[in-house]
């Protein structure tokens, strides 16, 4: 018999993914997609109609493509949510842009649209 702690957490061999689901027109559509995904062995899924996303935990024998194929066989589109790139501090670039000035230093003229007036004089 499995302990409560074991039942509450997915196995270490599981993976998680988030899918963008297209073509859902109502909450029943989301329930249908969720039901189809949850019928797959080793899959636990929740589908949110409002965000058009599915959060899926799946076992070692499955691939992301298997999940997408199941959603597509159900009559909807699916694609993985792109994971944001992690930037290292060195790859993030300088903290200040070339147009940023340090506090206490005079700022350069704004490169935004100008009038024909000479700087420091009012336009007439």
Coordinates of N, CA and C in Angstrom, one line a residue:
X1 N 0.8 -1.2 0.0 CA 0.0 0.0 0.0 C 0.9 1.2 0.0
X2 N 0.6 2.2 -0.8 CA 1.4 3.4 -0.9 C 1.0 4.4 0.2
X3 N 2.0 5.0 0.7 CA 1.8 6.0 1.8 C 1.1 7.3 1.2
X4 N 0.5 8.1 2.0 CA -0.1 9.3 1.6 C 0.9 10.2 0.9
X5 N 2.1 10.3 1.5 CA 3.2 11.1 0.9 C 3.5 10.7 -0.5
X6 N 3.6 9.4 -0.7 CA 3.9 8.9 -2.1 C 2.8 9.3 -3.1
X7 N 1.6 9.2 -2.6 CA 0.4 9.4 -3.5 C 0.3 10.9 -3.8
X8 N 0.8 11.8 -3.0 CA 0.6 13.2 -3.2 C 1.6 13.8 -4.2
X9 N 2.7 13.1 -4.4 CA 3.8 13.7 -5.3 C 4.0 12.8 -6.5
X10 N 4.2 13.4 -7.7 CA 4.4 12.6 -8.9 C 5.8 11.8 -8.8
X11 N 5.9 10.8 -9.5 CA 7.1 10.0 -9.5 C 8.3 10.9 -10.0
X12 N 9.5 10.6 -9.6 CA 10.7 11.3 -10.0 C 10.9 11.2 -11.5
X13 N 10.4 10.2 -12.2 CA 10.6 10.0 -13.6 C 9.6 10.8 -14.4
X14 N 8.7 11.5 -13.8 CA 7.7 12.3 -14.6 C 8.2 13.6 -15.1
X15 N 7.6 14.1 -16.1 CA 7.9 15.4 -16.7 C 6.7 16.3 -16.7
X16 N 6.9 17.6 -16.7 CA 5.8 18.5 -16.7 C 5.9 19.3 -18.0
X17 N 4.7 19.7 -18.5 CA 4.7 20.5 -19.7 C 3.5 21.4 -19.7
X18 N 3.5 22.5 -20.4 CA 2.4 23.4 -20.5 C 2.1 23.5 -22.0
X19 N 0.9 23.2 -22.4 CA 0.5 23.3 -23.8 C -0.5 24.4 -24.1
X20 N -0.4 25.1 -25.2 CA -1.4 26.1 -25.6 C -2.4 25.3 -26.5
X21 N -3.6 25.4 -26.1 CA -4.7 24.6 -26.8 C -5.5 25.6 -27.6
X22 N -5.7 25.3 -28.9 CA -6.5 26.1 -29.8 C -7.8 25.5 -30.2
X23 N -8.7 26.3 -30.5 CA -10.0 25.8 -31.0 C -11.1 25.6 -30.0
X24 N -10.8 25.8 -28.7 CA -11.8 25.6 -27.7 C -12.7 26.8 -27.7
X25 N -14.0 26.5 -27.7 CA -15.0 27.6 -27.7 C -15.8 27.7 -26.5
X26 N -15.7 26.8 -25.5 CA -16.4 26.8 -24.3 C -15.8 25.9 -23.2
X27 N -16.3 26.0 -22.0 CA -15.7 25.2 -20.9 C -15.9 23.7 -21.2
X28 N -16.9 23.3 -21.9 CA -17.0 21.9 -22.2 C -15.9 21.4 -23.1
X29 N -15.4 22.2 -24.0 CA -14.3 21.9 -24.8 C -13.1 21.6 -24.0
X30 N -12.8 22.5 -23.0 CA -11.7 22.3 -22.1 C -11.8 21.0 -21.3
X31 N -13.1 20.7 -20.9 CA -13.3 19.4 -20.1 C -13.0 18.2 -21.0
X32 N -13.4 18.3 -22.3 CA -13.2 17.2 -23.2 C -11.7 16.9 -23.4
X33 N -10.9 18.0 -23.6 CA -9.5 17.9 -23.8 C -8.9 17.3 -22.5
X34 N -9.2 17.8 -21.4 CA -8.7 17.3 -20.1 C -9.0 15.8 -19.9
X35 N -10.2 15.4 -20.2 CA -10.7 14.0 -20.1 C -9.8 13.1 -21.0
X36 N -9.6 13.5 -22.2 CA -8.8 12.7 -23.2 C -7.4 12.6 -22.7
X37 N -6.8 13.7 -22.2 CA -5.4 13.6 -21.7 C -5.3 12.7 -20.5
X38 N -6.2 12.9 -19.6 CA -6.2 12.1 -18.3 C -6.5 10.6 -18.6
X39 N -7.0 10.2 -19.7 CA -7.2 8.8 -20.0 C -5.9 8.1 -20.5
X40 N -4.9 8.9 -20.8 CA -3.6 8.4 -21.2 C -2.9 7.8 -19.9
X41 N -2.3 6.7 -20.1 CA -1.5 6.1 -18.9 C -0.4 7.0 -18.5
X42 N -0.3 7.3 -17.2 CA 0.7 8.1 -16.6 C 0.6 9.6 -16.8
X43 N -0.6 10.0 -17.2 CA -0.9 11.5 -17.5 C -1.8 12.0 -16.4
X44 N -1.5 13.2 -15.9 CA -2.4 14.0 -15.1 C -2.4 15.4 -15.8
X45 N -3.6 15.8 -16.1 CA -3.7 17.1 -16.9 C -4.9 18.0 -16.3
X46 N -4.6 19.3 -16.3 CA -5.7 20.2 -16.1 C -5.7 21.2 -17.2
X47 N -6.9 21.5 -17.7 CA -7.0 22.4 -18.8 C -7.8 23.6 -18.4
X48 N -7.3 24.8 -18.7 CA -8.0 26.1 -18.3 C -8.5 26.7 -19.6
X49 N -9.8 26.8 -19.7 CA -10.5 27.4 -20.9 C -10.1 28.9 -21.1
X50 N -10.1 29.6 -20.0 CA -9.9 31.1 -20.0 C -8.5 31.4 -20.5
X51 N -7.5 30.6 -20.1 CA -6.1 30.9 -20.6 C -5.7 30.1 -21.8
X52 N -6.6 29.1 -22.2 CA -6.3 28.3 -23.3 C -5.0 27.5 -23.1
X53 N -4.8 27.0 -21.9 CA -3.6 26.3 -21.6 C -3.9 25.0 -20.9
X54 N -3.1 24.0 -21.1 CA -3.1 22.7 -20.3 C -1.8 22.5 -19.6
X55 N -1.9 22.2 -18.3 CA -0.7 21.8 -17.5 C -0.8 20.3 -17.4
X56 N 0.3 19.7 -17.9 CA 0.3 18.2 -17.9 C 1.5 17.6 -17.3
X57 N 1.3 16.6 -16.4 CA 2.4 15.8 -15.9 C 2.3 14.5 -16.6
X58 N 3.4 14.0 -17.1 CA 3.4 12.7 -17.8 C 4.5 11.8 -17.5
X59 N 4.3 10.5 -17.7 CA 5.3 9.5 -17.3 C 6.4 9.4 -18.3
X60 N 7.4 8.6 -17.9 CA 8.6 8.4 -18.6 C 8.5 7.8 -20.0
X61 N 7.5 7.0 -20.2 CA 7.3 6.4 -21.5 C 6.6 7.3 -22.6
X62 N 6.2 8.5 -22.2 CA 5.5 9.4 -23.1 C 6.4 10.5 -23.5
X63 N 6.1 11.1 -24.7 CA 6.8 12.3 -25.2 C 5.8 13.4 -25.3
X64 N 6.3 14.6 -25.4 CA 5.4 15.8 -25.6 C 4.6 15.6 -26.9
X65 N 5.1 15.0 -27.9 CA 4.4 14.8 -29.2 C 3.2 13.9 -29.0
X66 N 3.3 12.9 -28.0 CA 2.1 12.1 -27.7 C 1.0 12.9 -27.2
X67 N 1.3 13.8 -26.3 CA 0.2 14.7 -25.8 C -0.4 15.6 -26.8
X68 N 0.4 16.2 -27.7 CA 0.0 17.0 -28.8 C -0.9 16.2 -29.7
X69 N -0.5 15.0 -30.0 CA -1.3 14.1 -30.9 C -2.6 13.8 -30.4
X70 N -2.7 13.5 -29.1 CA -4.0 13.2 -28.4 C -4.9 14.4 -28.5
X71 N -4.4 15.6 -28.2 CA -5.2 16.8 -28.3 C -5.7 17.0 -29.7
X72 N -4.9 16.8 -30.7 CA -5.2 17.0 -32.1 C -6.3 15.9 -32.6
X73 N -6.2 14.7 -32.1 CA -7.1 13.7 -32.4 C -8.5 14.0 -31.8
X74 N -8.5 14.8 -30.8 CA -9.7 15.2 -30.1 C -10.4 16.4 -30.9
X75 N -9.7 17.0 -31.8 CA -10.3 18.0 -32.6 C -9.8 19.4 -32.4
X76 N -8.7 19.6 -31.6 CA -8.2 20.9 -31.2 C -6.7 20.9 -31.6
X77 N -6.1 22.1 -31.5 CA -4.7 22.3 -31.8 C -4.0 22.3 -30.5
X78 N -2.7 22.0 -30.5 CA -1.9 22.0 -29.3 C -0.4 22.3 -29.7
X79 N 0.2 23.1 -28.9 CA 1.7 23.3 -29.1 C 2.2 23.6 -27.7
X80 N 3.5 23.3 -27.5 CA 4.1 23.5 -26.2 C 4.3 25.0 -26.0
X81 N 4.2 25.5 -24.8 CA 4.5 26.8 -24.4 C 6.0 27.0 -24.5
X82 N 6.5 28.0 -25.2 CA 8.0 28.2 -25.2 C 8.5 28.5 -23.9
X83 N 9.6 27.9 -23.5 CA 10.2 28.2 -22.2 C 11.0 29.5 -22.4
X84 N 11.0 30.4 -21.4 CA 11.8 31.6 -21.5 C 13.3 31.2 -21.4
X85 N 14.1 31.9 -22.2 CA 15.5 31.7 -22.1 C 16.0 32.3 -20.8
X86 N 17.0 31.5 -20.2 CA 17.6 32.1 -19.0 C 18.8 32.8 -19.4
X87 N 18.9 34.0 -18.9 CA 20.1 34.8 -19.2 C 21.0 34.9 -18.0
X88 N 22.3 34.7 -18.3 CA 23.3 34.9 -17.3 C 23.6 36.4 -17.2
X89 N 24.1 36.8 -16.0 CA 24.4 38.2 -15.9 C 25.3 38.8 -17.0
X90 N 26.3 38.0 -17.4 CA 27.2 38.4 -18.5 C 26.5 38.6 -19.8
X91 N 25.5 37.7 -20.0 CA 24.8 37.7 -21.3 C 23.7 38.7 -21.3
X92 N 23.3 39.2 -20.2 CA 22.2 40.2 -20.1 C 22.6 41.6 -20.6
X93 N 23.9 41.9 -20.7 CA 24.3 43.1 -21.3 C 24.5 44.2 -20.2
X94 N 24.8 45.4 -20.6 CA 25.0 46.5 -19.6 C 23.8 46.8 -18.9
X95 N 24.0 47.3 -17.6 CA 22.8 47.7 -16.8 C 22.2 49.0 -17.3
X96 N 23.0 49.8 -18.0 CA 22.4 51.1 -18.5 C 22.5 51.0 -20.1
X97 N 21.5 51.6 -20.7 CA 21.5 51.7 -22.1 C 22.4 52.9 -22.5
X98 N 22.8 53.0 -23.8 CA 23.7 54.1 -24.2 C 23.1 55.5 -23.9
X99 N 21.8 55.6 -23.9 CA 21.1 56.8 -23.7 C 20.8 57.1 -22.2
X100 N 21.2 56.2 -21.3 CA 20.9 56.4 -19.9 C 22.1 57.2 -19.3
X101 N 21.8 58.2 -18.5 CA 22.8 58.9 -17.8 C 22.8 58.6 -16.3
X102 N 24.0 58.7 -15.7 CA 24.1 58.5 -14.3 C 23.4 59.6 -13.5
X103 N 22.9 59.4 -12.3 CA 22.3 60.4 -11.5 C 23.3 61.6 -11.3
X104 N 22.8 62.8 -11.4 CA 23.7 63.9 -11.1 C 24.4 64.5 -12.3
X105 N 24.3 63.8 -13.5 CA 25.0 64.3 -14.7 C 23.9 64.9 -15.6
X106 N 24.3 65.9 -16.3 CA 23.3 66.5 -17.2 C 22.9 65.5 -18.3
X107 N 21.6 65.5 -18.6 CA 21.1 64.6 -19.6 C 21.3 65.2 -21.0
X108 N 21.4 64.3 -21.9 CA 21.6 64.8 -23.3 C 20.2 65.2 -23.8
X109 N 20.1 66.0 -24.9 CA 18.8 66.3 -25.5 C 18.1 65.1 -25.9
X110 N 16.8 65.1 -25.7 CA 15.9 64.0 -26.1 C 15.9 63.9 -27.6
X111 N 16.2 62.7 -28.1 CA 16.2 62.5 -29.6 C 14.8 62.4 -30.1
X112 N 13.7 62.6 -29.3 CA 12.4 62.6 -29.8 C 12.1 63.7 -30.8
X113 N 10.9 63.7 -31.4 CA 10.6 64.7 -32.4 C 10.8 66.1 -31.8
X114 N 11.5 67.0 -32.6 CA 11.8 68.4 -32.2 C 11.0 69.4 -33.1
X115 N 10.9 70.6 -32.5 CA 10.3 71.6 -33.3 C 11.5 72.3 -34.1
X116 N 11.2 73.3 -34.9 CA 12.3 73.9 -35.6 C 13.0 75.0 -34.8
X117 N 12.6 75.1 -33.5 CA 13.2 76.1 -32.6 C 14.6 75.6 -32.3
X118 N 15.5 76.6 -32.0 CA 16.8 76.4 -31.5 C 16.7 76.0 -30.1
X119 N 17.5 75.0 -29.6 CA 17.5 74.6 -28.2 C 17.7 75.8 -27.3
X120 N 16.9 75.9 -26.3 CA 17.0 77.0 -25.4 C 16.1 78.2 -25.7
X121 N 15.5 78.2 -26.9 CA 14.6 79.3 -27.3 C 13.2 78.7 -27.5
X122 N 12.3 79.5 -27.2 CA 10.9 79.1 -27.4 C 10.5 79.2 -28.9
X123 N 9.7 78.3 -29.3 CA 9.2 78.3 -30.7 C 8.1 79.4 -30.8
X124 N 8.1 80.1 -31.9 CA 7.1 81.2 -32.1 C 6.1 80.8 -33.1

